[in-house]
Amino acid sequence: MNYTNSKALYEKAQHVIPGGVNSPVRAFNSVGGTPIFISKAKGSYLYDEDGNKYIDYISSWGPMLLGHAEPDVIKAVQDIAAHSTSFGAPTKLEIDIAELITEAVPGVDKIRMVNSGTEACMSAIRVARGYTGRNKVIKFKGCYHGHGDSFLIEAGSGALTMGQPSSPGVTPGTAQDTLIARFNDLEDVTRLVQVNKDEVAAIILEPVAGNMGCIPPADGFLEGLRSLCDEQGIVLILDEVMTGFRVAFGGAQALYSVTADLVTYGKIIGAGLPVGAYGGKKEIMEYVAPTGPVYQAGTLSGNPLAMAAGYTLLKKLRDNPQIYAELEAKSAKLAQGMEQVLNEHNIPSYNTRVGSMVGIFYTDQTVHSFDEANTTDQKLFAKIFHGMLERGVYLPPSPFEALFLSNSLTDEDLDYTINAFSEVIASLK
Ligand SMILES: *Cc1c(COP(=O)(O)O)cnc(C)c1O
């Protein structure tokens, strides 16, 4: 493929944008090479500035569950845009989407719209702290909750020590209030809670980890956390920014029958416009201003374009439950096809899937938490990534991201992808 225009744009972009990109993973740092500049997309296809076409397995990192430029979503945005792009005053649309979400998710009585998943997670822990009067938060190594200071923390030297900032600019003061546990290890969490008795405000996690590949929760893990939080008066926050309305209409909570105290959303609920939200139990959400003392606000929160897009997409998902069955079948076909190719060529891999989130770890180990995910062969991943890109298949440019399928993928797209994968794997010999 010819990437002349993308290369020129990347060169230009680096003069005026840090690293040439507005979010680091787009820079292809973990796979090498030049990021592709996209000019348009439709359904399951991305088109770049050189006119190359790709089958898309990122779906804008989640939102495009029904594919790009979905006609009803586009029409809703166009219609509302003609009436202005923001009012800074309440609208009926905000009630519509709030009602839809609260009806879809049993544990969510009230919901507040924000502008990104990052903002949703930052706000949720603030509310949990305000509500409990406690300071500490437990998160899991490898789970991503956006770039709020409290989440950019690594495990300290021992499991029971305080966390350490993983980015300059995060203060040790912030780090000391974030405790890091091992994903899928209930004992580890229980120990942290015991050592920090009556100090832990919240436990936050991705119910299906989607930012260290795709790692499903072990049997009993979510239920165990639920009981622990109940016993200890801790707010359980499920970060469903990725899983919400993707793994099932009611998200991972519906799939695993676990109810959180607070839930965060993003991605799909905005259908590709900048949206996040946090919601949950009435008594906790009433702690939020203006009813309660915990301050949180946003000039563009509940933006009409974003609400119209999100509402249109969510309504389609609600009214067409077969979409989830179709996505399940497509995802199973892809995952099984790719797994078979790897097996035929004796390439060790650990394969995971929850609905339309698919993970392939190039490792001979089982993967239940970050340290195991980290054994994946990153050089091999980079080769496969570029081999697929060359053949017109756009996989996430990082070994720590899951594939996110959209329902606009056709059987032909999937067959083509599996064939391309087979060619790439065969060419590695
Ligand atoms: C993407 C993501 C976020 C951050 O959302 P942004 O909109 O990028 O700020 C938070 N949590 C999870 C689980 C995510 O996948």
CSV table of C-alpha atoms and ligand atoms in Angstrom, one decimal:
chain,number,residue,atom,x,y,z
A,1,MET,CA,0.0,0.0,0.0
A,2,ASN,CA,1.0,3.6,-0.6
A,3,TYR,CA,1.1,5.8,2.5
A,4,THR,CA,2.6,8.9,0.9
A,5,ASN,CA,-0.1,11.4,2.1
A,6,SER,CA,-0.3,9.9,5.6
A,7,LYS,CA,3.5,10.2,5.9
A,8,ALA,CA,3.4,13.8,4.8
A,9,LEU,CA,0.6,14.7,7.1
A,10,TYR,CA,2.3,12.9,10.1
A,11,GLU,CA,5.4,15.0,9.4
A,12,LYS,CA,3.3,18.2,9.3
A,13,ALA,CA,1.3,17.2,12.4
A,14,GLN,CA,4.4,16.8,14.5
A,15,HIS,CA,5.2,20.5,14.2
A,16,VAL,CA,2.0,21.6,15.8
A,17,ILE,CA,0.6,18.6,17.9
A,18,PRO,CA,2.6,16.7,20.5
A,19,GLY,CA,3.7,13.5,18.7
A,20,GLY,CA,1.4,14.5,15.8
A,21,VAL,CA,-1.6,13.0,17.5
A,22,ASN,CA,-4.3,14.0,20.0
A,23,SER,CA,-4.2,10.6,21.9
A,24,PRO,CA,-1.0,8.6,22.3
A,25,VAL,CA,-2.1,5.2,21.1
A,26,ARG,CA,-2.8,6.7,17.6
A,27,ALA,CA,0.9,7.3,17.1
A,28,PHE,CA,1.7,3.6,16.5
A,29,ASN,CA,4.4,3.7,19.1
A,30,SER,CA,4.0,0.1,20.1
A,31,VAL,CA,3.9,-1.2,16.6
A,32,GLY,CA,6.3,1.2,14.8
A,33,GLY,CA,5.7,2.9,11.5
A,34,THR,CA,3.6,5.9,10.5
A,35,PRO,CA,0.1,6.4,11.7
A,36,ILE,CA,-2.5,6.3,9.0
A,37,PHE,CA,-4.5,9.5,8.5
A,38,ILE,CA,-8.2,8.8,8.0
A,39,SER,CA,-10.3,10.9,5.7
A,40,LYS,CA,-13.7,9.1,6.0
A,41,ALA,CA,-15.5,6.0,7.1
A,42,LYS,CA,-18.7,4.2,6.2
A,43,GLY,CA,-20.1,1.0,7.8
A,44,SER,CA,-17.2,-1.4,8.6
A,45,TYR,CA,-14.6,0.5,6.4
A,46,LEU,CA,-12.1,3.2,7.0
A,47,TYR,CA,-10.6,5.2,4.1
A,48,ASP,CA,-7.2,7.0,4.5
A,49,GLU,CA,-5.8,10.1,2.9
A,50,ASP,CA,-4.1,8.0,0.2
A,51,GLY,CA,-7.4,6.4,-0.8
A,52,ASN,CA,-6.6,3.0,0.9
A,53,LYS,CA,-9.5,1.1,2.3
A,54,TYR,CA,-9.4,-0.9,5.6
A,55,ILE,CA,-11.8,-3.2,7.4
A,56,ASP,CA,-12.1,-1.5,10.8
A,57,TYR,CA,-11.6,-3.5,14.0
A,58,ILE,CA,-11.3,-0.5,16.3
A,59,SER,CA,-14.7,1.0,15.9
A,60,SER,CA,-13.3,4.3,17.2
A,61,TRP,CA,-12.2,2.3,20.3
A,62,GLY,CA,-15.8,1.3,20.9
A,63,PRO,CA,-18.5,3.7,20.0
A,64,MET,CA,-19.2,2.5,16.4
A,65,LEU,CA,-21.2,-0.6,17.5
A,66,LEU,CA,-23.4,-0.3,14.3
A,67,GLY,CA,-20.5,0.9,12.1
A,68,HIS,CA,-19.5,4.3,10.8
A,69,ALA,CA,-21.9,7.0,9.5
A,70,GLU,CA,-25.0,5.1,10.6
A,71,PRO,CA,-27.7,6.9,8.7
A,72,ASP,CA,-30.2,7.5,11.6
A,73,VAL,CA,-27.4,8.8,13.8
A,74,ILE,CA,-26.1,11.1,11.1
A,75,LYS,CA,-29.6,12.4,10.4
A,76,ALA,CA,-30.3,13.0,14.1
A,77,VAL,CA,-27.1,15.1,14.4
A,78,GLN,CA,-27.8,17.0,11.3
A,79,ASP,CA,-31.4,17.8,12.4
A,80,ILE,CA,-30.4,19.1,15.8
A,81,ALA,CA,-27.3,21.0,14.5
A,82,ALA,CA,-29.6,23.2,12.4
A,83,HIS,CA,-31.0,24.4,15.7
A,84,SER,CA,-27.6,25.3,17.2
A,85,THR,CA,-24.8,23.2,18.6
A,86,SER,CA,-25.1,24.1,22.3
A,87,PHE,CA,-27.5,26.0,24.6
A,88,GLY,CA,-26.0,25.9,28.1
A,89,ALA,CA,-29.5,25.3,29.4
A,90,PRO,CA,-31.5,22.1,29.9
A,91,THR,CA,-33.1,20.2,27.0
A,92,LYS,CA,-35.8,17.5,26.6
A,93,LEU,CA,-33.2,15.3,24.9
A,94,GLU,CA,-31.2,15.0,28.1
A,95,ILE,CA,-34.3,13.5,29.8
A,96,ASP,CA,-34.9,11.1,27.0
A,97,ILE,CA,-31.4,9.6,27.1
A,98,ALA,CA,-31.3,9.5,30.9
A,99,GLU,CA,-34.7,7.7,31.0
A,100,LEU,CA,-33.5,5.2,28.4
A,101,ILE,CA,-30.3,4.4,30.3
A,102,THR,CA,-32.0,4.2,33.7
A,103,GLU,CA,-34.6,1.9,32.3
A,104,ALA,CA,-31.9,-0.3,30.7
A,105,VAL,CA,-29.7,-0.7,33.7
A,106,PRO,CA,-31.4,-1.8,37.0
A,107,GLY,CA,-28.8,-0.3,39.4
A,108,VAL,CA,-28.8,3.1,37.7
A,109,ASP,CA,-31.5,5.4,39.3
A,110,LYS,CA,-30.0,8.7,38.2
A,111,ILE,CA,-27.3,9.6,35.7
A,112,ARG,CA,-25.2,12.7,35.0
A,113,MET,CA,-23.8,13.4,31.6
A,114,VAL,CA,-20.2,14.6,31.1
A,115,ASN,CA,-17.9,14.9,28.1
A,116,SER,CA,-15.6,11.9,28.3
A,117,GLY,CA,-15.0,8.6,30.0
A,118,THR,CA,-12.1,10.2,31.8
A,119,GLU,CA,-14.4,12.8,33.3
A,120,ALA,CA,-17.0,10.2,34.2
A,121,CYS,CA,-14.4,8.1,36.2
A,122,MET,CA,-12.9,11.2,37.9
A,123,SER,CA,-16.3,12.4,38.9
A,124,ALA,CA,-17.4,8.9,40.1
A,125,ILE,CA,-14.5,8.6,42.6
A,126,ARG,CA,-15.1,12.1,43.8
A,127,VAL,CA,-18.7,11.3,44.6
A,128,ALA,CA,-17.7,8.0,46.2
A,129,ARG,CA,-15.3,9.9,48.4
A,130,GLY,CA,-17.8,12.6,49.3
A,131,TYR,CA,-20.5,10.0,50.1
A,132,THR,CA,-18.3,7.7,52.3
A,133,GLY,CA,-16.1,10.4,53.8
A,134,ARG,CA,-13.1,8.2,53.0
A,135,ASN,CA,-10.1,9.0,50.8
A,136,LYS,CA,-8.6,5.8,49.3
A,137,VAL,CA,-9.5,4.1,46.1
A,138,ILE,CA,-8.6,0.6,45.0
A,139,LYS,CA,-8.0,0.0,41.3
A,140,PHE,CA,-6.6,-2.9,39.4
A,141,LYS,CA,-3.3,-3.1,37.6
A,142,GLY,CA,-3.9,-3.0,33.8
A,143,CYS,CA,-7.4,-1.5,34.1
A,144,TYR,CA,-7.8,1.9,32.4
A,145,HIS,CA,-10.1,4.6,33.7
A,146,GLY,CA,-9.0,7.5,31.6
A,147,HIS,CA,-6.2,9.9,32.5
A,148,GLY,CA,-7.4,11.4,35.8
A,149,ASP,CA,-4.5,11.8,38.2
A,150,SER,CA,-5.8,9.2,40.6
A,151,PHE,CA,-5.7,6.5,37.9
A,152,LEU,CA,-2.2,7.1,36.6
A,153,ILE,CA,-0.8,5.1,39.4
A,154,GLU,CA,1.4,2.0,39.4
A,155,ALA,CA,1.6,-0.7,42.0
A,156,GLY,CA,4.1,0.1,44.7
A,157,SER,CA,7.0,-2.2,45.6
A,158,GLY,CA,4.8,-4.5,47.6
A,159,ALA,CA,1.1,-5.3,47.2
A,160,LEU,CA,0.4,-3.7,50.5
A,161,THR,CA,2.4,-0.5,50.0
A,162,MET,CA,1.0,2.7,48.5
A,163,GLY,CA,0.9,3.3,44.8
A,164,GLN,CA,3.5,5.3,42.9
A,165,PRO,CA,2.8,7.9,40.1
A,166,SER,CA,3.2,6.3,36.7
A,167,SER,CA,3.4,9.7,35.0
A,168,PRO,CA,5.3,12.9,35.9
A,169,GLY,CA,2.8,15.5,37.0
A,170,VAL,CA,0.9,13.2,39.3
A,171,THR,CA,1.8,14.1,42.9
A,172,PRO,CA,2.9,11.5,45.6
A,173,GLY,CA,0.0,12.9,47.6
A,174,THR,CA,-2.5,11.7,44.9
A,175,ALA,CA,-0.6,8.4,44.5
A,176,GLN,CA,-0.9,7.6,48.2
A,177,ASP,CA,-4.7,7.5,48.0
A,178,THR,CA,-4.7,4.9,45.2
A,179,LEU,CA,-4.1,1.3,46.1
A,180,ILE,CA,-3.4,-1.2,43.3
A,181,ALA,CA,-4.7,-4.8,43.3
A,182,ARG,CA,-4.3,-7.7,41.0
A,183,PHE,CA,-7.2,-8.3,38.6
A,184,ASN,CA,-9.2,-11.4,39.2
A,185,ASP,CA,-7.5,-11.9,42.6
A,186,LEU,CA,-10.1,-11.5,45.3
A,187,GLU,CA,-7.7,-12.4,48.1
A,188,ASP,CA,-5.4,-9.6,47.1
A,189,VAL,CA,-8.3,-7.0,47.2
A,190,THR,CA,-9.5,-8.4,50.6
A,191,ARG,CA,-6.1,-8.0,52.1
A,192,LEU,CA,-5.8,-4.4,50.8
A,193,VAL,CA,-9.2,-3.6,52.4
A,194,GLN,CA,-8.2,-5.2,55.7
A,195,VAL,CA,-4.9,-3.3,55.9
A,196,ASN,CA,-6.8,0.0,55.1
A,197,LYS,CA,-9.8,-0.7,57.2
A,198,ASP,CA,-12.5,2.1,57.1
A,199,GLU,CA,-10.3,4.1,54.7
A,200,VAL,CA,-11.4,2.7,51.3
A,201,ALA,CA,-14.1,4.8,49.6
A,202,ALA,CA,-14.3,2.9,46.4
A,203,ILE,CA,-13.2,-0.1,44.4
A,204,ILE,CA,-13.2,0.7,40.7
A,205,LEU,CA,-12.8,-1.8,37.8
A,206,GLU,CA,-13.6,-2.7,34.3
A,207,PRO,CA,-16.0,-5.6,34.7
A,208,VAL,CA,-14.4,-7.1,31.6
A,209,ALA,CA,-10.9,-5.7,31.3
A,210,GLY,CA,-10.5,-4.2,27.8
A,211,ASN,CA,-7.4,-2.2,28.1
A,212,MET,CA,-5.0,-5.0,28.7
A,213,GLY,CA,-6.3,-7.1,25.8
A,214,CYS,CA,-9.6,-8.7,26.7
A,215,ILE,CA,-9.7,-10.3,30.1
A,216,PRO,CA,-13.0,-11.6,31.4
A,217,PRO,CA,-13.8,-11.6,35.1
A,218,ALA,CA,-13.0,-15.0,36.8
A,219,ASP,CA,-16.0,-16.9,38.2
A,220,GLY,CA,-17.1,-15.3,41.4
A,221,PHE,CA,-14.8,-12.3,41.1
A,222,LEU,CA,-17.4,-9.6,40.6
A,223,GLU,CA,-19.8,-11.3,43.1
A,224,GLY,CA,-16.9,-11.4,45.6
A,225,LEU,CA,-16.2,-7.7,45.2
A,226,ARG,CA,-19.9,-6.9,45.6
A,227,SER,CA,-20.0,-8.8,48.9
A,228,LEU,CA,-16.8,-7.2,50.1
A,229,CYS,CA,-18.1,-3.7,49.3
A,230,ASP,CA,-21.3,-4.5,51.1
A,231,GLU,CA,-19.6,-5.7,54.2
A,232,GLN,CA,-17.1,-2.8,54.3
A,233,GLY,CA,-19.3,0.1,53.2
A,234,ILE,CA,-17.3,0.6,50.1
A,235,VAL,CA,-18.7,2.0,46.9
A,236,LEU,CA,-18.4,-0.5,44.0
A,237,ILE,CA,-17.8,1.4,40.8
A,238,LEU,CA,-18.0,-0.6,37.5
A,239,ASP,CA,-16.3,1.3,34.7
A,240,GLU,CA,-18.5,0.3,31.7
A,241,VAL,CA,-17.1,3.0,29.4
A,242,MET,CA,-16.1,0.1,27.1
A,243,THR,CA,-18.5,-2.7,28.0
A,244,GLY,CA,-21.7,-0.5,28.5
A,245,PHE,CA,-24.2,-1.4,25.7
A,246,ARG,CA,-21.5,-3.4,24.0
A,247,VAL,CA,-21.3,-6.8,25.8
A,248,ALA,CA,-25.1,-6.7,26.3
A,249,PHE,CA,-27.7,-4.0,26.2
A,250,GLY,CA,-27.5,-3.6,30.0
A,251,GLY,CA,-23.7,-3.9,29.8
A,252,ALA,CA,-21.5,-6.3,31.9
A,253,GLN,CA,-23.9,-5.8,34.8
A,254,ALA,CA,-26.7,-7.5,32.9
A,255,LEU,CA,-24.3,-10.2,31.5
A,256,TYR,CA,-22.9,-11.1,34.9
A,257,SER,CA,-25.9,-10.2,37.1
A,258,VAL,CA,-23.9,-7.9,39.4
A,259,THR,CA,-25.2,-4.5,40.4
A,260,ALA,CA,-22.7,-1.7,41.0
A,261,ASP,CA,-23.3,1.3,43.3
A,262,LEU,CA,-21.9,3.6,40.6
A,263,VAL,CA,-21.4,3.0,36.9
A,264,THR,CA,-19.4,5.0,34.4
A,265,TYR,CA,-20.2,5.2,30.7
A,266,GLY,CA,-18.7,6.7,27.5
A,267,LYS,CA,-18.0,5.6,24.0
A,268,ILE,CA,-21.2,3.9,22.7
A,269,ILE,CA,-23.5,6.2,24.7
A,270,GLY,CA,-22.2,9.1,22.5
A,271,ALA,CA,-22.2,7.2,19.2
A,272,GLY,CA,-18.8,8.8,18.4
A,273,LEU,CA,-19.5,12.2,19.8
A,274,PRO,CA,-17.6,13.3,23.0
A,275,VAL,CA,-19.7,11.9,25.8
A,276,GLY,CA,-19.3,10.3,29.2
A,277,ALA,CA,-21.7,9.7,32.0
A,278,TYR,CA,-21.8,8.4,35.6
A,279,GLY,CA,-24.8,7.1,37.4
A,280,GLY,CA,-26.0,4.8,40.1
A,281,LYS,CA,-28.0,4.5,43.3
A,282,LYS,CA,-30.3,7.5,44.1
A,283,GLU,CA,-28.9,8.0,47.5
A,284,ILE,CA,-25.3,8.3,46.2
A,285,MET,CA,-26.2,10.4,43.1
A,286,GLU,CA,-28.1,12.9,45.3
A,287,TYR,CA,-24.7,13.8,46.7
A,288,VAL,CA,-23.9,15.5,43.4
A,289,ALA,CA,-24.5,19.3,43.0
A,290,PRO,CA,-27.0,20.9,42.9
A,291,THR,CA,-28.9,18.5,45.2
A,292,GLY,CA,-25.8,17.6,47.1
A,293,PRO,CA,-22.4,18.9,48.2
A,294,VAL,CA,-20.1,17.2,45.7
A,295,TYR,CA,-19.3,19.7,43.0
A,296,GLN,CA,-19.2,18.6,39.3
A,297,ALA,CA,-20.2,20.7,36.3
A,298,GLY,CA,-19.6,21.1,32.6
A,299,THR,CA,-20.3,23.9,30.1
A,300,LEU,CA,-20.9,21.4,27.2
A,301,SER,CA,-22.3,18.5,29.3
A,302,GLY,CA,-25.4,17.1,27.8
A,303,ASN,CA,-24.5,18.7,24.5
A,304,PRO,CA,-27.5,18.5,22.1
A,305,LEU,CA,-25.5,16.9,19.2
A,306,ALA,CA,-24.0,14.3,21.5
A,307,MET,CA,-27.3,13.5,23.2
A,308,ALA,CA,-29.1,13.2,19.8
A,309,ALA,CA,-26.5,10.9,18.5
A,310,GLY,CA,-26.3,8.8,21.6
A,311,TYR,CA,-30.1,8.6,22.1
A,312,THR,CA,-30.6,7.5,18.5
A,313,LEU,CA,-28.0,4.7,18.7
A,314,LEU,CA,-29.2,3.5,22.1
A,315,LYS,CA,-32.8,3.4,21.0
A,316,LYS,CA,-31.9,1.4,18.0
A,317,LEU,CA,-30.0,-1.1,20.2
A,318,ARG,CA,-33.0,-1.3,22.6
A,319,ASP,CA,-35.5,-1.8,19.8
A,320,ASN,CA,-33.4,-4.4,17.9
A,321,PRO,CA,-32.1,-6.9,20.4
A,322,GLN,CA,-31.1,-9.3,17.6
A,323,ILE,CA,-28.2,-6.9,17.0
A,324,TYR,CA,-26.4,-8.5,20.0
A,325,ALA,CA,-27.1,-12.0,18.7
A,326,GLU,CA,-25.7,-11.0,15.3
A,327,LEU,CA,-22.6,-9.4,16.8
A,328,GLU,CA,-22.1,-12.6,18.9
A,329,ALA,CA,-22.2,-14.8,15.9
A,330,LYS,CA,-19.8,-12.5,13.9
A,331,SER,CA,-17.4,-12.2,16.8
A,332,ALA,CA,-17.4,-16.0,17.4
A,333,LYS,CA,-16.7,-16.6,13.7
A,334,LEU,CA,-13.7,-14.2,13.7
A,335,ALA,CA,-12.2,-15.4,17.0
A,336,GLN,CA,-12.6,-19.1,16.0
A,337,GLY,CA,-11.1,-18.5,12.6
A,338,MET,CA,-8.1,-16.6,13.9
A,339,GLU,CA,-7.5,-19.2,16.7
A,340,GLN,CA,-7.6,-22.0,14.1
A,341,VAL,CA,-5.0,-20.3,12.0
A,342,LEU,CA,-2.7,-19.9,15.0
A,343,ASN,CA,-3.2,-23.5,16.0
A,344,GLU,CA,-2.4,-24.7,12.5
A,345,HIS,CA,0.9,-22.9,12.6
A,346,ASN,CA,1.7,-23.9,16.2
A,347,ILE,CA,1.9,-20.3,17.3
A,348,PRO,CA,1.1,-20.3,21.1
A,349,SER,CA,-1.7,-18.0,21.9
A,350,TYR,CA,-4.3,-17.4,24.6
A,351,ASN,CA,-7.6,-16.3,23.2
A,352,THR,CA,-10.4,-14.6,25.0
A,353,ARG,CA,-13.8,-13.1,23.9
A,354,VAL,CA,-16.8,-11.5,25.6
A,355,GLY,CA,-19.4,-10.7,23.0
A,356,SER,CA,-17.8,-8.4,20.4
A,357,MET,CA,-14.6,-7.8,22.4
A,358,VAL,CA,-11.9,-10.2,21.2
A,359,GLY,CA,-8.5,-10.7,22.7
A,360,ILE,CA,-5.5,-12.6,21.3
A,361,PHE,CA,-2.4,-12.9,23.5
A,362,TYR,CA,0.7,-14.2,21.8
A,363,THR,CA,1.9,-16.1,24.8
A,364,ASP,CA,2.1,-19.7,26.0
A,365,GLN,CA,0.5,-18.7,29.4
A,366,THR,CA,-3.0,-18.3,30.5
A,367,VAL,CA,-4.0,-14.7,31.0
A,368,HIS,CA,-6.1,-13.5,33.9
A,369,SER,CA,-4.3,-10.3,34.9
A,370,PHE,CA,-1.9,-7.7,33.7
A,371,ASP,CA,1.4,-9.5,34.5
A,372,GLU,CA,0.3,-12.4,32.4
A,373,ALA,CA,-1.0,-10.2,29.6
A,374,ASN,CA,2.4,-8.6,29.6
A,375,THR,CA,4.1,-11.9,28.5
A,376,THR,CA,2.5,-11.4,25.1
A,377,ASP,CA,5.1,-11.4,22.3
A,378,GLN,CA,5.1,-7.7,21.3
A,379,LYS,CA,7.5,-8.0,18.4
A,380,LEU,CA,5.3,-10.8,16.9
A,381,PHE,CA,2.3,-8.6,17.5
A,382,ALA,CA,3.8,-5.7,15.6
A,383,LYS,CA,4.7,-7.9,12.6
A,384,ILE,CA,1.2,-9.2,12.5
A,385,PHE,CA,-0.3,-5.8,12.8
A,386,HIS,CA,1.6,-4.4,9.9
A,387,GLY,CA,1.0,-7.5,7.8
A,388,MET,CA,-2.7,-7.1,8.3
A,389,LEU,CA,-2.6,-3.3,7.7
A,390,GLU,CA,-0.8,-4.0,4.4
A,391,ARG,CA,-3.7,-6.3,3.5
A,392,GLY,CA,-6.4,-3.7,4.4
A,393,VAL,CA,-7.3,-4.8,7.9
A,394,TYR,CA,-7.0,-2.2,10.6
A,395,LEU,CA,-6.4,-3.9,14.0
A,396,PRO,CA,-5.8,-1.9,17.2
A,397,PRO,CA,-2.2,-0.7,17.0
A,398,SER,CA,-1.4,-2.0,20.5
A,399,PRO,CA,-1.0,-5.6,21.9
A,400,PHE,CA,-2.9,-4.3,25.0
A,401,GLU,CA,-6.1,-3.5,23.2
A,402,ALA,CA,-9.0,-5.8,22.4
A,403,LEU,CA,-10.6,-5.9,18.9
A,404,PHE,CA,-13.9,-4.1,18.9
A,405,LEU,CA,-16.3,-5.4,16.3
A,406,SER,CA,-19.2,-3.6,14.7
A,407,ASN,CA,-22.4,-5.1,13.4
A,408,SER,CA,-21.8,-3.6,10.0
A,409,LEU,CA,-19.0,-6.2,9.4
A,410,THR,CA,-20.2,-8.6,6.7
A,411,ASP,CA,-19.5,-12.3,6.4
A,412,GLU,CA,-17.2,-11.4,3.4
A,413,ASP,CA,-15.3,-8.9,5.7
A,414,LEU,CA,-14.8,-11.7,8.2
A,415,ASP,CA,-13.7,-14.3,5.7
A,416,TYR,CA,-11.4,-11.8,4.1
A,417,THR,CA,-9.9,-11.0,7.5
A,418,ILE,CA,-9.3,-14.6,8.4
A,419,ASN,CA,-7.7,-15.3,5.1
A,420,ALA,CA,-5.5,-12.3,5.4
A,421,PHE,CA,-4.5,-13.5,8.9
A,422,SER,CA,-3.7,-16.9,7.5
A,423,GLU,CA,-1.4,-15.3,4.9
A,424,VAL,CA,0.3,-13.1,7.4
A,425,ILE,CA,0.9,-16.0,9.9
A,426,ALA,CA,2.2,-18.2,7.1
A,427,SER,CA,4.6,-15.5,5.9
A,428,LEU,CA,6.2,-15.3,9.4
A,429,LYS,CA,8.0,-18.6,8.8
B,1,LIG,C1,-11.8,4.6,27.0
B,1,LIG,C2,-12.0,4.3,28.4
B,1,LIG,C3,-12.0,5.3,29.4
B,1,LIG,C4,-11.7,6.7,29.0
B,1,LIG,O1,-12.6,7.3,28.2
B,1,LIG,P1,-12.2,8.6,27.4
B,1,LIG,O2,-13.5,9.0,26.7
B,1,LIG,O3,-11.1,8.2,26.5
B,1,LIG,O4,-11.8,9.7,28.4
B,1,LIG,C5,-12.2,5.0,30.7
B,1,LIG,N1,-12.5,3.7,31.0
B,1,LIG,C6,-12.5,2.7,30.1
B,1,LIG,C7,-12.8,1.3,30.5
B,1,LIG,C8,-12.2,3.0,28.8
B,1,LIG,O5,-12.2,1.9,27.9
